Coordinates of C-alpha atoms in Angstrom, one line a residue:
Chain A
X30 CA 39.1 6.4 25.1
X31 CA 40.0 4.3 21.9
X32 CA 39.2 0.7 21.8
X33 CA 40.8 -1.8 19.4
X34 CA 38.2 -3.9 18.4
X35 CA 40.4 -6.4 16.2
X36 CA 42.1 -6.9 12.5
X37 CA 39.6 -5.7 9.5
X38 CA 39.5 -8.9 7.6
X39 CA 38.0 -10.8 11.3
X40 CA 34.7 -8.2 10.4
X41 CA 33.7 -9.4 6.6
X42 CA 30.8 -7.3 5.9
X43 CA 27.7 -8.0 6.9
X44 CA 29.4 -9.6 10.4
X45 CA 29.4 -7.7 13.5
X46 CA 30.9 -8.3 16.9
X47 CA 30.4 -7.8 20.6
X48 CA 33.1 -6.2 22.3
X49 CA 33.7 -5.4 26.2
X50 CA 35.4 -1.6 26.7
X51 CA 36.0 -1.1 30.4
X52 CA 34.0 1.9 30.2
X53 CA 30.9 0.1 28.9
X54 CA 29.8 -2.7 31.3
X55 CA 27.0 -3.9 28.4
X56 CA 29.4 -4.3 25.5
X57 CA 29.7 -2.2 22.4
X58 CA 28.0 -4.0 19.2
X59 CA 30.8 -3.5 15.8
X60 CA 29.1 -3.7 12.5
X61 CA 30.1 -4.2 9.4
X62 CA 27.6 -2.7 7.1
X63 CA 28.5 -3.3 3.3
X64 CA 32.3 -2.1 4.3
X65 CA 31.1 0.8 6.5
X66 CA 31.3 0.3 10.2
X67 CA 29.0 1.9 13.1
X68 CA 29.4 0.7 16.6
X69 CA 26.2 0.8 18.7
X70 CA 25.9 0.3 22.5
X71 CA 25.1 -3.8 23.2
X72 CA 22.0 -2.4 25.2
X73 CA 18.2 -1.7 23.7
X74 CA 16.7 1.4 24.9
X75 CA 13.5 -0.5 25.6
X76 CA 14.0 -3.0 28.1
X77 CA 17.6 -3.4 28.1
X78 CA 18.2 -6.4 26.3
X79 CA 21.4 -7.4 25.2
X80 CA 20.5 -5.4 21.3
X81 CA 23.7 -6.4 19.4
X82 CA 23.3 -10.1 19.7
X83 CA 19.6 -9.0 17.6
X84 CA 19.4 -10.6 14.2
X85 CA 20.8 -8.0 11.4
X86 CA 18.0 -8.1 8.6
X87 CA 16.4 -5.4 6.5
X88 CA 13.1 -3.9 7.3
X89 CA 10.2 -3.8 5.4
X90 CA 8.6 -0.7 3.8
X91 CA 5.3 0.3 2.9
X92 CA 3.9 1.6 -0.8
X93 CA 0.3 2.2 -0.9
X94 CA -1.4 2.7 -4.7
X95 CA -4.5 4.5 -4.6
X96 CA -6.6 2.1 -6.5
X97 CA -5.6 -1.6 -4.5
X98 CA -4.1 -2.7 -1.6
X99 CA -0.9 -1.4 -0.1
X100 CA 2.2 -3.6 -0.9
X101 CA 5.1 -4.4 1.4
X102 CA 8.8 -4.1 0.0
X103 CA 12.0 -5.4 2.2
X104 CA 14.4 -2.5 2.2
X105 CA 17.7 -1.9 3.2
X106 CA 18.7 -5.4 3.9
X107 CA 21.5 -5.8 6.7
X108 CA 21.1 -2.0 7.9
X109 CA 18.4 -3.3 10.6
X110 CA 19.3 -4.9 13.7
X111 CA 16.9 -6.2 15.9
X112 CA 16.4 -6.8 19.5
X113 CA 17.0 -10.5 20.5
X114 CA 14.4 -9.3 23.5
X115 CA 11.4 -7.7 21.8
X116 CA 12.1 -7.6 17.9
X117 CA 12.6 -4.0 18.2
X118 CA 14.5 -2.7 14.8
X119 CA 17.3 -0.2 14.8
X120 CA 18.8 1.4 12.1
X121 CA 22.6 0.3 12.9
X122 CA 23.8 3.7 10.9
X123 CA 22.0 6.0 13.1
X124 CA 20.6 4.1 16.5
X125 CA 17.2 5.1 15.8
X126 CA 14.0 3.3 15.4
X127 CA 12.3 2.7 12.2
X128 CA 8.8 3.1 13.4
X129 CA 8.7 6.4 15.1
X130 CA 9.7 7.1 18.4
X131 CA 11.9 8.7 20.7
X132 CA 14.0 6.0 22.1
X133 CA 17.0 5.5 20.3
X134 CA 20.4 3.3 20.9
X135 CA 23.9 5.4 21.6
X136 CA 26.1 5.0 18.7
X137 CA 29.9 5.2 19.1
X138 CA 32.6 6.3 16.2
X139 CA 33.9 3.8 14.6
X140 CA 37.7 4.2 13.2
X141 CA 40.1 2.4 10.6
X142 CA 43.8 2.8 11.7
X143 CA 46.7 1.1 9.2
X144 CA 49.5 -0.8 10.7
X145 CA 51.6 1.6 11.4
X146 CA 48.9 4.4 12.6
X147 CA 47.8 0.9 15.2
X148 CA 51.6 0.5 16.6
X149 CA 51.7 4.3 17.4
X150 CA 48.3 4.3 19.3
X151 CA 49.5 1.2 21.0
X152 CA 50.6 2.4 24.1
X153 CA 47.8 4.5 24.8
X154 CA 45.1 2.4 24.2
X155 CA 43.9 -0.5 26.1
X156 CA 44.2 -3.8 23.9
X157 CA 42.4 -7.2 23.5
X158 CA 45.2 -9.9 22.2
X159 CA 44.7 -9.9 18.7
X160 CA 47.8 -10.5 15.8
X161 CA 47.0 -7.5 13.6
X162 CA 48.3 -8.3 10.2
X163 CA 46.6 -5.3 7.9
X164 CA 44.5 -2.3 9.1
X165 CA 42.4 -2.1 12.7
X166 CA 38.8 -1.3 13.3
X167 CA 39.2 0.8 16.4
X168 CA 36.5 2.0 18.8
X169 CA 36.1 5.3 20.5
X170 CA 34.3 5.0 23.7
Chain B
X3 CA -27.9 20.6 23.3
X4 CA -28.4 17.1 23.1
X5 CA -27.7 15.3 19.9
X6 CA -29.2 11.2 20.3
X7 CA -26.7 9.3 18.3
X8 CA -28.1 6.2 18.5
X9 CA -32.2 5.9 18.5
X10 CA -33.2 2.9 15.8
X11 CA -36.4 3.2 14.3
X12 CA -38.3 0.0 14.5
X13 CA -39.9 -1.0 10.6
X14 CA -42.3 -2.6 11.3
X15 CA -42.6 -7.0 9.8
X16 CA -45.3 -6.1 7.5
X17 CA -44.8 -2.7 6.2
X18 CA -41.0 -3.7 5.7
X19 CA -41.6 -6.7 3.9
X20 CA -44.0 -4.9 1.4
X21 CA -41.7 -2.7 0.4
X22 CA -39.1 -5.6 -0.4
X23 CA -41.6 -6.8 -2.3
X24 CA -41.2 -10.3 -4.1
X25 CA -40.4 -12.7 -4.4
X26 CA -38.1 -12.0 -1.1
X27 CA -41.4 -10.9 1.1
X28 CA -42.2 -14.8 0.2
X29 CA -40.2 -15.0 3.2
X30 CA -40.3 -14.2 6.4
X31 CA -38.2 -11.8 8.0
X32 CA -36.1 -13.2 11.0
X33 CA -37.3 -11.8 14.2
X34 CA -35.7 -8.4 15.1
X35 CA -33.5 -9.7 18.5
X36 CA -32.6 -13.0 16.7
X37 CA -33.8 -16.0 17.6
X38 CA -30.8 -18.5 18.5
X39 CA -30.5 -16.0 21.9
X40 CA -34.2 -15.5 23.5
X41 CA -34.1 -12.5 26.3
X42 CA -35.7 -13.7 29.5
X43 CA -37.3 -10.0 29.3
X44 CA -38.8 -7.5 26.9
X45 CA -36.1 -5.8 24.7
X46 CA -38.3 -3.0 23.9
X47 CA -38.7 -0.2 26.6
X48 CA -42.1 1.1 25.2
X49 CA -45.0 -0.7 23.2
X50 CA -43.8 -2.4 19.5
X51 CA -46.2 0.1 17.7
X52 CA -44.1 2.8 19.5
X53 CA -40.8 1.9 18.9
X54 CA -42.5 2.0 14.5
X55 CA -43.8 5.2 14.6
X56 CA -42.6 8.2 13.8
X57 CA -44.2 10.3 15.9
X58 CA -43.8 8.5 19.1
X59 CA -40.1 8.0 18.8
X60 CA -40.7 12.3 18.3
X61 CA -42.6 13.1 21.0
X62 CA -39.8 10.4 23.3
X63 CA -36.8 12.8 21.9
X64 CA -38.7 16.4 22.6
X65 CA -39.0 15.2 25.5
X66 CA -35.8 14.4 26.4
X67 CA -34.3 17.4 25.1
X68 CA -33.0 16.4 22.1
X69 CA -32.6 18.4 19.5
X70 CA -31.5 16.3 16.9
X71 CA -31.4 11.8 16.1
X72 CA -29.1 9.9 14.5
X73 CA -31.6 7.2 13.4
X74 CA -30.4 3.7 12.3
X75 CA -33.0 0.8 11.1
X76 CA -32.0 -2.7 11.7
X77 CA -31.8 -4.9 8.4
X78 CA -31.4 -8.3 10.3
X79 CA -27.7 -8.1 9.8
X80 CA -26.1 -10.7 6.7
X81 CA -28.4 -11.7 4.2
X82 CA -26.8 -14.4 2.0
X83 CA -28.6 -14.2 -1.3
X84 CA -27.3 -11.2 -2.4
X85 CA -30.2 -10.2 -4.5
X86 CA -32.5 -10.2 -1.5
X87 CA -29.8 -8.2 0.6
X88 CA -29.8 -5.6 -2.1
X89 CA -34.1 -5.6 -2.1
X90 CA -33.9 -5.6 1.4
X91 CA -31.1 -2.8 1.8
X92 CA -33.1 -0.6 -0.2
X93 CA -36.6 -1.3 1.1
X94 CA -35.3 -0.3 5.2
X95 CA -33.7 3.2 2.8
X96 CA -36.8 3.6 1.3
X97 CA -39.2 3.4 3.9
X98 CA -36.8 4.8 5.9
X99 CA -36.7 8.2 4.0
X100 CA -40.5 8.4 3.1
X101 CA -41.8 7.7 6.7
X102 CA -39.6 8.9 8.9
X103 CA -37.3 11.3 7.8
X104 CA -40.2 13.0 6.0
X105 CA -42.3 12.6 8.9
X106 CA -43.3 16.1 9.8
X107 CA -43.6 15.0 13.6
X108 CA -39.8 14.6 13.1
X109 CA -39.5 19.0 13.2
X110 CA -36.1 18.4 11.6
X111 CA -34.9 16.6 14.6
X112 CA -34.3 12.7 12.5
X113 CA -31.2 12.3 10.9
X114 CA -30.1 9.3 8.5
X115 CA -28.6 6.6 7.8
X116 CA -27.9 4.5 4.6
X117 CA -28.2 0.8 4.7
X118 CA -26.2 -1.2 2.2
X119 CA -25.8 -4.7 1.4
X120 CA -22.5 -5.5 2.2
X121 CA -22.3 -8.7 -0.4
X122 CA -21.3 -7.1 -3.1
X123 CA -19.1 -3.8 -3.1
X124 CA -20.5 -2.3 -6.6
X125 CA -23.9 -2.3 -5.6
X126 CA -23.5 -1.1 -2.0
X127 CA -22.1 1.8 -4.0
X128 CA -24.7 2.7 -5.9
X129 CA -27.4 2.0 -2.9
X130 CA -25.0 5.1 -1.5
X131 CA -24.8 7.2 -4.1
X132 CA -29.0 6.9 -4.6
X133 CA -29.7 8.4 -1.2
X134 CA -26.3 10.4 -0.4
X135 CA -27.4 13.8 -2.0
X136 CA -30.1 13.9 0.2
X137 CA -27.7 15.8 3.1
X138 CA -30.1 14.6 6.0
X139 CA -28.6 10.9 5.7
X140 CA -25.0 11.4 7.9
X141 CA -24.2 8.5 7.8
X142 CA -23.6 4.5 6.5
X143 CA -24.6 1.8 9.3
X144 CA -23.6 -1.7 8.8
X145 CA -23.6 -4.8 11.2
X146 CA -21.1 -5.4 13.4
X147 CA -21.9 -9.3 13.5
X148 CA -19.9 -9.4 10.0
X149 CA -18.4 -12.1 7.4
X150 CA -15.5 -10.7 7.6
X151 CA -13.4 -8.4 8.8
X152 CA -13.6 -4.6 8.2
X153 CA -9.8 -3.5 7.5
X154 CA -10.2 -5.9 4.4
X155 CA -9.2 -4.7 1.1
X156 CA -12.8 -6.0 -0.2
X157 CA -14.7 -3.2 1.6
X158 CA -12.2 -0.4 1.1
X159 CA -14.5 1.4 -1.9
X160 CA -17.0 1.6 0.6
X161 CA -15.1 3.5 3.4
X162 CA -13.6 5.5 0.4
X163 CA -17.2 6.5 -0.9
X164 CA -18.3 7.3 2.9
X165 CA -16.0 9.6 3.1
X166 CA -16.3 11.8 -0.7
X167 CA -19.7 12.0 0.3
X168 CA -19.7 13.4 3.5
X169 CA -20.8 10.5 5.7
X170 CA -19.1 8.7 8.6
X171 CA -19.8 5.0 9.4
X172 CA -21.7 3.3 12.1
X173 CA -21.1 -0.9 13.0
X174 CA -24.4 -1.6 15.2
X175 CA -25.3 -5.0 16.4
X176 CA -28.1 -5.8 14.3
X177 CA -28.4 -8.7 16.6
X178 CA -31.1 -10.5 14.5
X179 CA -29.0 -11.2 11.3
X180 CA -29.7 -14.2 9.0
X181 CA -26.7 -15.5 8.7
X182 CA -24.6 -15.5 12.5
X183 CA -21.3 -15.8 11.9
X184 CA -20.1 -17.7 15.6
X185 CA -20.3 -14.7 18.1
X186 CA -16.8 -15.6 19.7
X187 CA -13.4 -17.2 19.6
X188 CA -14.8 -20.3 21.3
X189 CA -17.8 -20.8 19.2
X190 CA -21.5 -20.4 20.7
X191 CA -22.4 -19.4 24.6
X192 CA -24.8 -20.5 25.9
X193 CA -27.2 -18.0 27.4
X194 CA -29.2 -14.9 26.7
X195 CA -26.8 -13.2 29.7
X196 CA -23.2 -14.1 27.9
X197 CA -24.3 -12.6 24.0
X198 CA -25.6 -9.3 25.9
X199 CA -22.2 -9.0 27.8
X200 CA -19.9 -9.9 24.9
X201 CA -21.6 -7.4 22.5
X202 CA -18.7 -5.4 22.2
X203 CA -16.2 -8.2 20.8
X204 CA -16.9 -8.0 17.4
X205 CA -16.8 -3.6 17.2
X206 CA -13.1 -4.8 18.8
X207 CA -12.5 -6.7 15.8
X208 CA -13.2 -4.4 13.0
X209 CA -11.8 -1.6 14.9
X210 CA -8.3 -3.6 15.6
X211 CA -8.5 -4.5 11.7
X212 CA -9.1 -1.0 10.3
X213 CA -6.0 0.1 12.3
X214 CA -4.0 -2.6 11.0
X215 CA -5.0 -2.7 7.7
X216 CA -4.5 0.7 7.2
X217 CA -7.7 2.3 6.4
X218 CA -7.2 4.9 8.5
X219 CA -3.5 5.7 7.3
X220 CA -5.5 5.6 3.8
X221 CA -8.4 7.7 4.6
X222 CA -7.8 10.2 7.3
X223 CA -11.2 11.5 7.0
X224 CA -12.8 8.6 7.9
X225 CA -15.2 8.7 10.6
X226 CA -16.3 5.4 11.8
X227 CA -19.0 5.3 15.0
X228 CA -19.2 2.2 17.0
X229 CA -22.5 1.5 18.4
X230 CA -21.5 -1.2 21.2
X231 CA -18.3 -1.0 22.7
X232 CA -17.3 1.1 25.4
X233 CA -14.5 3.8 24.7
X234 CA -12.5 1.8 27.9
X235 CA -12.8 -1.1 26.5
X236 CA -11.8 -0.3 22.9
X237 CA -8.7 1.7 24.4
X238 CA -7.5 -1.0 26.6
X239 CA -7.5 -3.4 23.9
X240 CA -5.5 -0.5 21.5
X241 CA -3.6 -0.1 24.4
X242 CA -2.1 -3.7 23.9
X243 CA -1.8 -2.9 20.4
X244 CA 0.4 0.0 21.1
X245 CA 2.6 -2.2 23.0
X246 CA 4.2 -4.3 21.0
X247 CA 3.9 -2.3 18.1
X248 CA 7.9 -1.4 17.4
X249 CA 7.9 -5.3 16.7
X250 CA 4.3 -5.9 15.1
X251 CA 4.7 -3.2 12.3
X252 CA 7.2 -5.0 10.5
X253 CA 4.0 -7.0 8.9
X254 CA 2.2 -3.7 8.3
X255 CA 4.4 -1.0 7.4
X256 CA 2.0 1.4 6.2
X257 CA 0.7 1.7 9.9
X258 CA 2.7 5.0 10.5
X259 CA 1.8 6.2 13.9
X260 CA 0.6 4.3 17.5
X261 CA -2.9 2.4 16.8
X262 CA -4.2 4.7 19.7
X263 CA -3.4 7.4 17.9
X264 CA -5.6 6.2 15.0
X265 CA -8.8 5.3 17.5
X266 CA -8.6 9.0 19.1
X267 CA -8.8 10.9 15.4
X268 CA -11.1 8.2 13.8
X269 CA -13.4 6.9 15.8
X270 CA -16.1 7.8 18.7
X271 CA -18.1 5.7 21.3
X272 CA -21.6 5.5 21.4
X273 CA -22.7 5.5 25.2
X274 CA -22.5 2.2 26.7
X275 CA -24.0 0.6 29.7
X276 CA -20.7 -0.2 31.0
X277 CA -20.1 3.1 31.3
X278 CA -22.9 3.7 33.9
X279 CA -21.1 1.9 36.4
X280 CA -17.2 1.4 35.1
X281 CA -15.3 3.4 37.5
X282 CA -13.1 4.6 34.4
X283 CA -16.2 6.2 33.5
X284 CA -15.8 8.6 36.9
X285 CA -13.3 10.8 35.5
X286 CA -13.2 11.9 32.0
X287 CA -9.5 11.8 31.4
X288 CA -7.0 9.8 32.4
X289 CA -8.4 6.7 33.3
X290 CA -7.6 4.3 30.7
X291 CA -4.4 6.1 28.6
X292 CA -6.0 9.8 27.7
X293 CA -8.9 11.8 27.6
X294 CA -11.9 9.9 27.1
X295 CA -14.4 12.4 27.3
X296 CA -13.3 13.9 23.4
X297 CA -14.1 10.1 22.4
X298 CA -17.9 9.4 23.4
X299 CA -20.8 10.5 21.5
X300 CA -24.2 10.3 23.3
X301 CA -26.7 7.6 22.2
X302 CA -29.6 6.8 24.1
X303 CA -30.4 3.2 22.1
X304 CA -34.1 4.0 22.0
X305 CA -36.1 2.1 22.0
X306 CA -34.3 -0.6 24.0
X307 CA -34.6 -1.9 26.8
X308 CA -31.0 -1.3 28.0
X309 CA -30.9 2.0 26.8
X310 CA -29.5 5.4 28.8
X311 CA -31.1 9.1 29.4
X312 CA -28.9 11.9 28.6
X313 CA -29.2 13.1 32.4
X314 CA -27.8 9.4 33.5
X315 CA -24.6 9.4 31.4
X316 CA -20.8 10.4 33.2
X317 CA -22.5 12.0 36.0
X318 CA -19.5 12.6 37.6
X319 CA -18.0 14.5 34.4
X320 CA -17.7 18.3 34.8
X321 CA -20.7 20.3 33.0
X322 CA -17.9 20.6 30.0
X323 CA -17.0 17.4 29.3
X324 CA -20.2 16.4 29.5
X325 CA -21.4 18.5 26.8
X326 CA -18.9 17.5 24.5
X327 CA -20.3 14.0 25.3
X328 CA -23.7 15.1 24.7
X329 CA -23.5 17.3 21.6
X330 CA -19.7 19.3 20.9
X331 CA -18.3 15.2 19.5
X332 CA -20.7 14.3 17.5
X333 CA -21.1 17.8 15.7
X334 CA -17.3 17.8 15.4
X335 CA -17.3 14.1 14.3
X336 CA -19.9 14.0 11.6
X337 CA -19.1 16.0 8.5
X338 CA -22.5 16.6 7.7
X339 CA -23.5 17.6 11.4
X340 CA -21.8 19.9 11.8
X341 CA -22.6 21.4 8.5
X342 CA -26.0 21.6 9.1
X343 CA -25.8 22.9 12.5
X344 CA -23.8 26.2 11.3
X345 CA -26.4 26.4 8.3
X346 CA -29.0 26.1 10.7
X347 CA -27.4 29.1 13.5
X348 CA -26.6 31.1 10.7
X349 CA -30.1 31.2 9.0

């Protein structure tokens, strides 16, 4: 089932959005990752908090030099979201966590439909009100 | 077989201060149980001049079946002139070696271990590297009533020499130490009875902080041996580590697997007395989040007061587990154990 989640330009990068699909009761989390877009399902494998509300950061990443300390870099700033709930990180490209673990958060595909391609799916798909001007971010759930 | 993990040697005031000569032996050393806590009781279980010599501490392990002592002199914990911590680390080595490891009452049973002063790293290294070719010292023992914290960058060369040279690392509470860093959160108890039950906080500490920090991630092969904490209570506190740790890392990235994961490849228990009565201590796996029994080395404490016999420890504990308890761990755990044992079947 498709999903249209709203116009492009609403989703700048580096924003994301919360959107309700009838067949997912939690929400779907939209992200806009340096123009790229991954959808992930609103709903942390941990404890069940509400995931996509989470803060969307980087993460930080070890180097450790054999002759003094280890250092701490921040990586891949904006790729990370994390829990509201528990500060659990996710990697919003893949749903999985960055320290290891077996849990991970279901991702959904993520399309870009143009104008045109958006007033053919029309009919099928259910809609939320939006006046779409340029291309469509469009969810499949 | 039985191997004793924990029996400490008693040097005796005078013979010890003589060979830390002067101007330090100016001094007096502090009394061996401190003096801020005083035991209602006697901390020794046999005579003083038993607990010092060589061949009474013997003739207490032949008796008990033990066929080999990892034996670990007090140095009365944190000396603050460093100078005098260095004089005094290698008197307890020196006397150490001549008296008791080459006591011939010993009939290879004693084992080692290397006191260092932990005030400066440089020469803690060298006070290793004079004693470390000798292959019956298995090990480094340091106090467990610290300055600071053991996952600290400061004492990495040490952990990093321990394990080039073959030797794992033992935190014992001196409990007489000069200088007594507060001995909780809230500052100073009050009675004899609350410092003998909170012995194992500061073993929680270090271990906690050598997780953390990373040591372990660093040096895999390091074998560290904790002298007062029980392996229940260390794993319920790495327990609550574990927890929260998909948040907590962010701090500590090099920390690449659960902190339990860490205590159960680096780290074994001595024998505690909670473990005479804890009922997580009735089974050998399972209890407190895994199998415990692969995790506790035998150490009878001789010659103190609250000290265990090998026959007295996990009862309950199938005839196999308890001989990994009693002799498979620690021949596992220490490098140089274990290589004298297989030198010592195969000759």
């Amino acid at each position: 089932m498709r999903y249209v989640v709203g116009p492009v330009a609403d989703l700048p990068p580096g924003s994301s959005k919360v959107v309700f699909p009838e067949k997912v009761k939690s929400g779907v989390g939209v992200f806009n990752v340096n123009g790229e877009f991954y959808a992930l399902k609103n709903t942390c494998p941990h404890m069940g908090g509400p995931l996509c509300v989470g803060k969307v950061r980087g993460t930080s990443a070890a180097e450790m030099p054999v002759d003094c300390q280890p250092e701490v870099h921040w990586v891949r700033h904006g790729e990370i979201v994390s829990c509201p709930w528990h500060h659990w990180e996710f990697d919003i490209k893949t749903g999985r966590t960055i320290f290891e673990s077996r849990q991970k958060v279901r991702s959904y595909p993520v399309s870009i439909e143009t104008a045109e391609e958006f007033e053919r799916l029309k009919a099928g798909v259910e809609t939320i009100p939006v006046s779409v001007e340029g291309a469509t971010v469009v969810l499949d759930v | 077989m039985i191997i004793d993990c924990a029996v400490h040697p008693v040097l005796g005031d005078e013979e010890f201060n003589r060979e830390i000569g002067g101007p330090w032996n100016l001094l007096k050393l502090p009394p061996l149980f401190g003096d801020r806590y005083r035991a209602p009781l006697d901390q020794l279980a046999v005579p003083a001049e038993e607990a010092s010599s060589p061949a009474a501490v013997a003739e207490q392990l032949r008796r008990a079946g033990v066929d080999y002592a990892v034996l670990s002199p007090t140095t009365r914990g944190y000396w603050p002139n460093p100078q005098q911590a260095t004089a005094v680390a290698r008197a307890a080595n020196k006397l150490f070696a001549e008296k008791w490891l080459n006591a011939p009452e010993g009939e290879g049973r004693f084992l080692g271990s290397i006191r260092i002063a932990l005030n400066d790293v440089d020469v803690a290294l060298r006070e290793i590297d004079r004693w470390a070719d000798d292959e019956r010292f298995v090990q480094l023992v340091v106090p467990a009533r610290a300055l600071g914290t053991y996952g600290e960058q400061r004492f990495f060369p040490i952990w990093r020499a321990a394990v080039e040279r073959g030797l794992a690392v033992f935190i014992h509470d001196d409990l007489g130490t000069l200088c007594e860093p507060p001995p909780s959160q809230v500052g100073f108890p009050s009675h004899f009875a609350e410092i003998h039950a909170i012995r194992p906080m500061s073993a929680i500490v270090h271990l906690t902080s050598f997780i953390v920090a990373g040591v372990f991630e660093r040096l895999p092969d390091l074998r560290v041996v904790l002298g007062d904490v029980s392996v229940h209570a260390a794993r319920s506190l790495a327990i609550r580590t574990d927890k929260d740790w998909q948040s907590d890392r962010l701090e500590v990235p090099w920390v690449s697997k659960d902190p339990t994961t860490y205590l159960e490849r680096n780290v074994r228990f001595v024998t505690q007395p909670d473990d005479e009565i804890s009922p997580h201590s009735s089974s050998a796996a399972g209890t407190i989040g895994g199998d415990n029994s692969s995790l506790v080395v035998f150490g009878s404490r001789h010659p103190y007061w609250d000290g265990v016999r090998a026959e007295d420890v996990f009862t309950t504990w199938s005839e196999k587990d308890r001989a990994r308890c009693l002799a498979d761990n620690a021949l596992q755990f220490y490098p140089r154990l274990a290589a004298r044992v297989s030198a010592e079947i195969s000759s």
